[in-house]
PDB file of C-alpha atoms and ligand atoms in Angstrom:
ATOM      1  CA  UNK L   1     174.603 -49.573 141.766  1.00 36.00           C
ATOM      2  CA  UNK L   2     172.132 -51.368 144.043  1.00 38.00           C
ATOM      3  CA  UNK L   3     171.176 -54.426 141.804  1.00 43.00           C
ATOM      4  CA  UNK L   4     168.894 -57.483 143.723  1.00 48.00           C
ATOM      5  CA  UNK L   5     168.920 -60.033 141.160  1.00 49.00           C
ATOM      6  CA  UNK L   6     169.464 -63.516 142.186  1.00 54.00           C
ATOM      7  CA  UNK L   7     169.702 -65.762 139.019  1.00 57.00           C
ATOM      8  CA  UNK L   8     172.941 -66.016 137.652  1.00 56.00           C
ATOM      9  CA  UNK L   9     172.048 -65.183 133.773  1.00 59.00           C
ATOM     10  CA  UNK L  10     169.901 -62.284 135.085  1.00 70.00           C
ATOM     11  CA  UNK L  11     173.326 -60.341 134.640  1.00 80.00           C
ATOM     12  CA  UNK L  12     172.418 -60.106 131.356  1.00 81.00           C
ATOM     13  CA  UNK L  13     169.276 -58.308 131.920  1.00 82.00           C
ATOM     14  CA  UNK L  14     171.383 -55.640 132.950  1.00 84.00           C
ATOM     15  CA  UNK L  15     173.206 -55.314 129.648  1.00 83.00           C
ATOM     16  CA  UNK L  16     172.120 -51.793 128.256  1.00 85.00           C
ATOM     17  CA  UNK L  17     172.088 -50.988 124.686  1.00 85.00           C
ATOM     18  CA  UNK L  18     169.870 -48.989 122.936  1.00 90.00           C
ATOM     19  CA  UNK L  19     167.829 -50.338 120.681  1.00 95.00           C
ATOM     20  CA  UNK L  20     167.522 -49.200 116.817  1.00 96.00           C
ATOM     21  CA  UNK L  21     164.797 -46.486 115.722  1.00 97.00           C
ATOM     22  CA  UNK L  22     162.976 -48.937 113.404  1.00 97.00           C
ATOM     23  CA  UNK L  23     162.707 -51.369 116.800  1.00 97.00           C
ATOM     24  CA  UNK L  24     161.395 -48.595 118.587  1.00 98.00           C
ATOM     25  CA  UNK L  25     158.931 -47.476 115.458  1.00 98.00           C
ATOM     26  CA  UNK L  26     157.701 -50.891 115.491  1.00 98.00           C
ATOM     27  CA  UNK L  27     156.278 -50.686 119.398  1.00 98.00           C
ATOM     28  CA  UNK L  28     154.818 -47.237 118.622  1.00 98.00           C
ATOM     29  CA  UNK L  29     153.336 -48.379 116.036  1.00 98.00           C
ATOM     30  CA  UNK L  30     151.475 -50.508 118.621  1.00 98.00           C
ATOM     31  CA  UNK L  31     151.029 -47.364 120.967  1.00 98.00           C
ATOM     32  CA  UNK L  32     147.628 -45.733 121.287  1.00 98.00           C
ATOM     33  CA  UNK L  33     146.668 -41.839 122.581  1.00 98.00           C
ATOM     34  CA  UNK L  34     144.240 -43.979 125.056  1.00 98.00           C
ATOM     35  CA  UNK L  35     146.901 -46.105 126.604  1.00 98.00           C
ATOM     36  CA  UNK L  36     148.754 -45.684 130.027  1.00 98.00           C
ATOM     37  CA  UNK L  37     152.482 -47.485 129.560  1.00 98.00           C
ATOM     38  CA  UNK L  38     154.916 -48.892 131.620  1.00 98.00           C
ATOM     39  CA  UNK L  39     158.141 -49.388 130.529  1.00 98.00           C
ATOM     40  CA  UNK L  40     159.928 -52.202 132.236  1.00 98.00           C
ATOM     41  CA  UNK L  41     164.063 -51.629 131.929  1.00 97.00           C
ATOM     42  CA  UNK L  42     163.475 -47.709 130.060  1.00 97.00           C
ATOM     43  CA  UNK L  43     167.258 -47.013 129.591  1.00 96.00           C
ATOM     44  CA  UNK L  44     167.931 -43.909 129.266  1.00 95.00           C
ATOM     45  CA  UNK L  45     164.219 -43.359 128.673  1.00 96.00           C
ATOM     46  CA  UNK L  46     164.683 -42.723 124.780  1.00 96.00           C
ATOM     47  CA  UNK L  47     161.977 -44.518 123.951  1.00 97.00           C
ATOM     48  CA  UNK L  48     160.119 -43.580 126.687  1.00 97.00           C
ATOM     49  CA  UNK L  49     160.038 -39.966 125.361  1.00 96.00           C
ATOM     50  CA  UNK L  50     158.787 -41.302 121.836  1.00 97.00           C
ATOM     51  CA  UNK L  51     155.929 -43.016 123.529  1.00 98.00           C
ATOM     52  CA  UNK L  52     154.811 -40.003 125.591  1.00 98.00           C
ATOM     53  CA  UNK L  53     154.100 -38.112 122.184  1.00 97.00           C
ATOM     54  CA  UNK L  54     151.621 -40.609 121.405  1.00 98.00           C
ATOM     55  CA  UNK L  55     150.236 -42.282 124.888  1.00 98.00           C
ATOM     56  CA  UNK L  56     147.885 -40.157 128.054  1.00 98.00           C
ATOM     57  CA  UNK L  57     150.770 -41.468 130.488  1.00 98.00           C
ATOM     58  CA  UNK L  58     154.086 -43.260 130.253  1.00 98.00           C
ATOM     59  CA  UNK L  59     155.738 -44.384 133.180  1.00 98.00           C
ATOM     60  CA  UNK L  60     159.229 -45.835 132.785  1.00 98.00           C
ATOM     61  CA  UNK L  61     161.344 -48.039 135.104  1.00 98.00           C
ATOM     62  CA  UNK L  62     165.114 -48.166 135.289  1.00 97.00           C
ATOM     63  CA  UNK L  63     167.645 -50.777 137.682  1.00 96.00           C
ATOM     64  CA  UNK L  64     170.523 -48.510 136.888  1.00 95.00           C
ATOM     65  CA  UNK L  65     170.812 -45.003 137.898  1.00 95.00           C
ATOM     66  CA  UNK L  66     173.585 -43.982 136.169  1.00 95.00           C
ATOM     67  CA  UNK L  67     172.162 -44.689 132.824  1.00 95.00           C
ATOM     68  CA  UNK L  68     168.706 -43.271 134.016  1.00 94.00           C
ATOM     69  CA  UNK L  69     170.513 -40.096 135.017  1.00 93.00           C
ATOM     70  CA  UNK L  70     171.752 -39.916 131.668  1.00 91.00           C
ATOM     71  CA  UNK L  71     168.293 -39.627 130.161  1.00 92.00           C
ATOM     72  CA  UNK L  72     167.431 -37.235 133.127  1.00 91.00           C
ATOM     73  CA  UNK L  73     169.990 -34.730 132.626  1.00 89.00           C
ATOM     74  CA  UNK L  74     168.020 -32.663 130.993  1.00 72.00           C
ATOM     75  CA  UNK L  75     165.250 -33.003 133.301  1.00 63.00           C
ATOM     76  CA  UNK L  76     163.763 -29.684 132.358  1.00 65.00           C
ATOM     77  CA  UNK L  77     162.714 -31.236 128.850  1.00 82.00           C
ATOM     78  CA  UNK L  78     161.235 -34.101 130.621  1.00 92.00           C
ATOM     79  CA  UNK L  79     157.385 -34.277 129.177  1.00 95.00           C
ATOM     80  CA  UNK L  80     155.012 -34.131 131.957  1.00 96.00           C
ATOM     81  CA  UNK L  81     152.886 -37.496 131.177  1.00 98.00           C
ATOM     82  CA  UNK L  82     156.449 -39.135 131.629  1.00 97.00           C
ATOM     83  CA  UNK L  83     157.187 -40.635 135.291  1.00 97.00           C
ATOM     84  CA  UNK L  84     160.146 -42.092 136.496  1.00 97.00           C
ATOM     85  CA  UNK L  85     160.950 -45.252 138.474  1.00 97.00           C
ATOM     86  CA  UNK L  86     164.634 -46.034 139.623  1.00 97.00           C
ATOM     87  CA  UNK L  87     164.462 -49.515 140.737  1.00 97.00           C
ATOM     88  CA  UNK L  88     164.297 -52.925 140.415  1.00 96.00           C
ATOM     89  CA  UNK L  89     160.976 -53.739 138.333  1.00 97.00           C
ATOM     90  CA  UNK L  90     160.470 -57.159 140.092  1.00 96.00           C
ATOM     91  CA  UNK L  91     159.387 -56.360 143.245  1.00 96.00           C
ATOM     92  CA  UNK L  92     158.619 -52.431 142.486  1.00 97.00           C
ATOM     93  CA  UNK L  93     154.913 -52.286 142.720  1.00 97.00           C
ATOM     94  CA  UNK L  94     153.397 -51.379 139.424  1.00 98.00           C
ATOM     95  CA  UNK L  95     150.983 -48.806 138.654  1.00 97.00           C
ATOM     96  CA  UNK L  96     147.535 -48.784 138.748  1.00 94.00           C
ATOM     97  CA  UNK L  97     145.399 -48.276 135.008  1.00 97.00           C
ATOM     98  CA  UNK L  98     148.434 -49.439 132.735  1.00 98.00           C
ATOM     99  CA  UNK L  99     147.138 -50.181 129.790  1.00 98.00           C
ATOM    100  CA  UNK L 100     150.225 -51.517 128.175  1.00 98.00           C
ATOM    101  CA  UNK L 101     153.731 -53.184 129.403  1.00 98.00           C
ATOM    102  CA  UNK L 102     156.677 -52.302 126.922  1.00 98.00           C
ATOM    103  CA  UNK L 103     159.410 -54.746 127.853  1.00 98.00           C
ATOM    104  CA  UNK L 104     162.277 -54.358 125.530  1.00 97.00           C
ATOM    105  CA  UNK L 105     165.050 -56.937 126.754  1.00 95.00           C
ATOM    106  CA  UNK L 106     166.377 -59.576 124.819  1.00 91.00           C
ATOM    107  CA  UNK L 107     167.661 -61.785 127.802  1.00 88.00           C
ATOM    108  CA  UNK L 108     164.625 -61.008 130.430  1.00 92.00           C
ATOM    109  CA  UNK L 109     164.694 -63.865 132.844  1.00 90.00           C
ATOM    110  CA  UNK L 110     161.629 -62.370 134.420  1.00 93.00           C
ATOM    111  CA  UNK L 111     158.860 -62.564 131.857  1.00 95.00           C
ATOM    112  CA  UNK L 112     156.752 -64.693 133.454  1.00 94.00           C
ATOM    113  CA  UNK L 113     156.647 -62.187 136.808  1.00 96.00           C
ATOM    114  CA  UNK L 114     155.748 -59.255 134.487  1.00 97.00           C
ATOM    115  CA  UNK L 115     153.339 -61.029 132.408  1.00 97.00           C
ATOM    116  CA  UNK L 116     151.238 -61.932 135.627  1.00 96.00           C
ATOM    117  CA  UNK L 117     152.031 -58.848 137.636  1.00 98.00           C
ATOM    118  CA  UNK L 118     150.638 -56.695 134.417  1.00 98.00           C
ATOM    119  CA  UNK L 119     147.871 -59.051 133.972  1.00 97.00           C
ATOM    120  CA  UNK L 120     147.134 -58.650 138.153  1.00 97.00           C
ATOM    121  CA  UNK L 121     146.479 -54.607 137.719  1.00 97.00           C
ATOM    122  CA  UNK L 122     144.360 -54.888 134.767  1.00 97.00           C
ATOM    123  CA  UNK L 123     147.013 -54.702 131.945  1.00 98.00           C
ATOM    124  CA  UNK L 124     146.114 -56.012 128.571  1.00 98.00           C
ATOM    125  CA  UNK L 125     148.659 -56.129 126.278  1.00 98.00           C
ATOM    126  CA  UNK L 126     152.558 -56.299 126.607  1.00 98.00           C
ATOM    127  CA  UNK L 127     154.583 -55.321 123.799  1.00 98.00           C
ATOM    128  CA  UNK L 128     157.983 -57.551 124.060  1.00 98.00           C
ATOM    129  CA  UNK L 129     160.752 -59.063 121.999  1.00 97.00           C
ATOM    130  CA  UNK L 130     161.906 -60.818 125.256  1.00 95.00           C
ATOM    131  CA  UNK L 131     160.273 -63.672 124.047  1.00 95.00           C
ATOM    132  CA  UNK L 132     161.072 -64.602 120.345  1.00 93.00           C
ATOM    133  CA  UNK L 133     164.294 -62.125 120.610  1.00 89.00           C
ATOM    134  CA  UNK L 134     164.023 -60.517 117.087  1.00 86.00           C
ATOM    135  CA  UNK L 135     161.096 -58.699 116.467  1.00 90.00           C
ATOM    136  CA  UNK L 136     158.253 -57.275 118.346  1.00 97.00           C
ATOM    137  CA  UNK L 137     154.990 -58.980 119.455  1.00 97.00           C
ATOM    138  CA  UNK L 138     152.448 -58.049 121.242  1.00 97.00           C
ATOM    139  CA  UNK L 139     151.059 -60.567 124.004  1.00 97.00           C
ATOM    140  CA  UNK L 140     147.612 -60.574 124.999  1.00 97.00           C
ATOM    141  CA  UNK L 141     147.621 -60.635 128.358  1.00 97.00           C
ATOM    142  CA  UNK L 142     143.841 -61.403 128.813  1.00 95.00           C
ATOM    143  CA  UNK L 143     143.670 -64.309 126.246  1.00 94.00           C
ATOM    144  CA  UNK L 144     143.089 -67.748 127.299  1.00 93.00           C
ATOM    145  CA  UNK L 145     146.092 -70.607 127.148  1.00 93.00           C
ATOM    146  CA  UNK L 146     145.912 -73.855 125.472  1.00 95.00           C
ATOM    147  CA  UNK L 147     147.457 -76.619 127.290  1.00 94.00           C
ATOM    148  CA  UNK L 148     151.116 -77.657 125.542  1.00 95.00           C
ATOM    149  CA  UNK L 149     149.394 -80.987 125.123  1.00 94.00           C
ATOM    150  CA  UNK L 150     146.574 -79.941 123.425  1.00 95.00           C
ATOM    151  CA  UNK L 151     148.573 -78.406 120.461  1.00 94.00           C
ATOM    152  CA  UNK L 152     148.806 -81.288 117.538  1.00 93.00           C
ATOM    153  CA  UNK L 153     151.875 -79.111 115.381  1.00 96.00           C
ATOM    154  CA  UNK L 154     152.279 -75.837 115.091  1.00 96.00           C
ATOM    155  CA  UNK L 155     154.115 -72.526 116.706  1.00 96.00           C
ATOM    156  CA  UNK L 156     153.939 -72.058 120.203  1.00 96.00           C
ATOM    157  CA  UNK L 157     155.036 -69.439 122.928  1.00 96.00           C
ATOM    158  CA  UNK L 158     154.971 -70.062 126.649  1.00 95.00           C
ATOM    159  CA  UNK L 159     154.523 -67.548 129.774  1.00 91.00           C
ATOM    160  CA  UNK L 160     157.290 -69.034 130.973  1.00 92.00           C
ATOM    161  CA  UNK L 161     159.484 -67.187 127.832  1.00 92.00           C
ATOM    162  CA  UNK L 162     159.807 -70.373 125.956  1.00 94.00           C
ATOM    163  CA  UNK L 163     158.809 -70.737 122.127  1.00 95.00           C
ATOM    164  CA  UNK L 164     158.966 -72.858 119.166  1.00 95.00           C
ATOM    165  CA  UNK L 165     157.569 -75.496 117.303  1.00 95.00           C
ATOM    166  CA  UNK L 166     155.636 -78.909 117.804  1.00 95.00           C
ATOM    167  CA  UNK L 167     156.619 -81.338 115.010  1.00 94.00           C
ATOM    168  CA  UNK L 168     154.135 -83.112 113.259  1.00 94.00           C
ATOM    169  CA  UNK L 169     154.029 -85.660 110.114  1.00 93.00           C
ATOM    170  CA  UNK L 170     155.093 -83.276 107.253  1.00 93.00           C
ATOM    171  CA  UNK L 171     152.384 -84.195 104.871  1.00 94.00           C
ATOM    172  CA  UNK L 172     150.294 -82.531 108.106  1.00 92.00           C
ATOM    173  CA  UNK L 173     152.322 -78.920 107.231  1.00 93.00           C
ATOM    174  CA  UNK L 174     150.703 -76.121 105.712  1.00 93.00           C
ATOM    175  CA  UNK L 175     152.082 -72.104 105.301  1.00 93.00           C
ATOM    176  CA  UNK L 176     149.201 -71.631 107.533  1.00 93.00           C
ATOM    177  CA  UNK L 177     151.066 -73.079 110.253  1.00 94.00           C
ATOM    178  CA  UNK L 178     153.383 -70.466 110.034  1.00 94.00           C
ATOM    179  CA  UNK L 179     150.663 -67.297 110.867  1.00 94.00           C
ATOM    180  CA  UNK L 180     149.792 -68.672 113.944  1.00 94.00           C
ATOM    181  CA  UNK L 181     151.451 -68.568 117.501  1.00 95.00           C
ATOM    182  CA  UNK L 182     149.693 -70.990 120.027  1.00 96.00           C
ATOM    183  CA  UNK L 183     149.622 -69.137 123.443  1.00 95.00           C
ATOM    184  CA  UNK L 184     150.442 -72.263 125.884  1.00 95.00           C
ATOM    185  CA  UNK L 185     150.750 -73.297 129.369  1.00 90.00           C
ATOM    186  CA  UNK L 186     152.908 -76.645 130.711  1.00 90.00           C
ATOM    187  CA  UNK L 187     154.997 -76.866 128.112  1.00 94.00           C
ATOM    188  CA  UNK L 188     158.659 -78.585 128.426  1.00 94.00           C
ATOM    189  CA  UNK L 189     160.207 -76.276 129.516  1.00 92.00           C
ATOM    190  CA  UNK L 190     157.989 -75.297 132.500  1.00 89.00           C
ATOM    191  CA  UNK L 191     158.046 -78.955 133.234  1.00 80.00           C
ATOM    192  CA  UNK L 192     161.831 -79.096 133.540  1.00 82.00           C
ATOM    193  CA  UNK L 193     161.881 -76.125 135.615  1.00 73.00           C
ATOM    194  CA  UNK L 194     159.357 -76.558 137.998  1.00 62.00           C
ATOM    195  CA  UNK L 195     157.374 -73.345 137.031  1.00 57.00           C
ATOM    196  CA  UNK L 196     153.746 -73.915 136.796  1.00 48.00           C
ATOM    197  CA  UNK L 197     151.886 -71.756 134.580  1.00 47.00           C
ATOM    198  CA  UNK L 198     147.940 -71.284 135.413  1.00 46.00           C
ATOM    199  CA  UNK L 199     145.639 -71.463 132.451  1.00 40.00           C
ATOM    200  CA  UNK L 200     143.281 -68.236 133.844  1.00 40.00           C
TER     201      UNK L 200
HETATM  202  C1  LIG X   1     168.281 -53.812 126.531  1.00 95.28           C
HETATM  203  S1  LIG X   1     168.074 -52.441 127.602  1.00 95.28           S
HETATM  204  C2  LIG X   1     166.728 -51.577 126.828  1.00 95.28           C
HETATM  205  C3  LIG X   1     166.609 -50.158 127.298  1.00 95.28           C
HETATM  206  C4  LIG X   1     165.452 -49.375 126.688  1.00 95.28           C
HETATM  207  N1  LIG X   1     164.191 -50.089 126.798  1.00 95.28           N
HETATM  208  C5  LIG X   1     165.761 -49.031 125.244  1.00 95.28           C
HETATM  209  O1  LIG X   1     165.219 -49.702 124.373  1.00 95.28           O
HETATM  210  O2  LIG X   1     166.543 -48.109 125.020  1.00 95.28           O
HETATM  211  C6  LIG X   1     167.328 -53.185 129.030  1.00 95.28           C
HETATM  212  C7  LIG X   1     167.292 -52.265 130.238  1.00 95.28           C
HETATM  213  O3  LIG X   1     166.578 -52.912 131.274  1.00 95.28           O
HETATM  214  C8  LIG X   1     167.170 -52.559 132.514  1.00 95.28           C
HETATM  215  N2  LIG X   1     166.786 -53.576 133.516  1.00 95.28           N
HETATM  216  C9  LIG X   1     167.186 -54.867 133.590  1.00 95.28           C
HETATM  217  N3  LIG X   1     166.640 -55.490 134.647  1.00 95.28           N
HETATM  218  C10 LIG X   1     165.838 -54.585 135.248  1.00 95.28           C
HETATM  219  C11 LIG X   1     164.995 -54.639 136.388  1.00 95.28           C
HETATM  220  N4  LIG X   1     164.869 -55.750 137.133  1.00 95.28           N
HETATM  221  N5  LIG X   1     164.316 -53.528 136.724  1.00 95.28           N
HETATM  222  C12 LIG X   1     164.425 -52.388 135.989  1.00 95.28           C
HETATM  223  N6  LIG X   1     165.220 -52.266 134.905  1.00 95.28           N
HETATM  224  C13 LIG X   1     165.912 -53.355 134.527  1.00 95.28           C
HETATM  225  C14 LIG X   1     168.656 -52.564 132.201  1.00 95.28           C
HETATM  226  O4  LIG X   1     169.383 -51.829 133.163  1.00 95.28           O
HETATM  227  C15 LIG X   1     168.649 -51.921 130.807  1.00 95.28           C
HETATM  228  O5  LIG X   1     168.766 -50.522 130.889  1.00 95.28           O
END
């Protein structure tokens, strides 16, 4: 296994274990016959091959050959809108016309690269749960960023992966609050890191 990553917690990026089908239902759900996807981290391409009964063109990147080989085994039943990677997705260059990042990993260290790198070939949406790590949401890549300082109270998710919630007086809290998810830039915990997020 060739593996270039140089943070130590990105070992956990490498952790594979496939996900459950109502996970997978809820990004196909999310899937349209228009889009071109790329899978960041495919696995053994499982879902992969769901999405390519649904999208024009899937292509799917893998770190770890063995596991990809798994999914290729049967490469005669491989559907022919499906393309395969083997690589590391970080520096990999993507695909031109993706219309849609799937980026199913829990512990991704490297969400802000992929956000920016989809965004920089005209992607529009990434469908993730590296983010809030339980369910699925779908980022808008093309939507513009409030500054972290700009948000009174409320929900909040970073490029940077972070997310939570501003306190505020609690006479100032309504259910409301709880529908919406302020797309930020600066917050905390780019701050502590160093990692500057552009507003564009
Ligand atoms: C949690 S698994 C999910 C696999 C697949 N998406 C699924 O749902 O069945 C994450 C996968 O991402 C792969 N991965 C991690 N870092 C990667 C990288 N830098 N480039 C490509 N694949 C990567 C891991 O090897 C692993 O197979």
């Amino acid at each position: 296994m060739d593996v270039n990553l140089t943070q130590e917690d990105s070992v956990w990026e490498l952790m594979w274990a496939p996900y459950d089908q109502p996970t997978y239902q809820s990004v196909l759900d999310l899937i349209y016959p228009d889009d071109v996807v790329l899978e960041i981290g495919a696995g053994d391409l499982r879902l992969a091959r769901q999405i390519a009964r649904i999208a024009r063109r899937v292509y799917a990147i893998e770190i770890q050959r063995e596991i990809l080989d798994q999914g290729l085994s049967d490469r005669a039943a491989l559907p022919a809108n499906l393309t395969v990677f083997p690589g590391d997705a970080c520096p990999l260059p993507f695909p031109r016309g993706v219309s849609v990042g799937v980026l199913l990993m829990r512990h991704c260290t490297h969400f802000t690269l992929y956000a920016e790198r989809l965004k920089s070939i005209g992607c529009k949406r990434l469908i993730t749960n590296s983010r809030w790590r339980l369910g699925v949401e779908v980022v808008d890549l093309l939507a513009s960023r409030e500054s972290f300082d700009s948000v009174r109270m409320g929900w909040y998710a970073c490029w940077c992966g972070a997310v939570g919630f501003i306190p505020g007086p609690v006479e100032s809290y309504s259910a409301k609050m709880d529908q919406i998810v302020h797309e930020v830039s600066s917050c905390p915990r780019c701050s502590s890191s160093g990692q500057s997020i552009s507003l564009s």
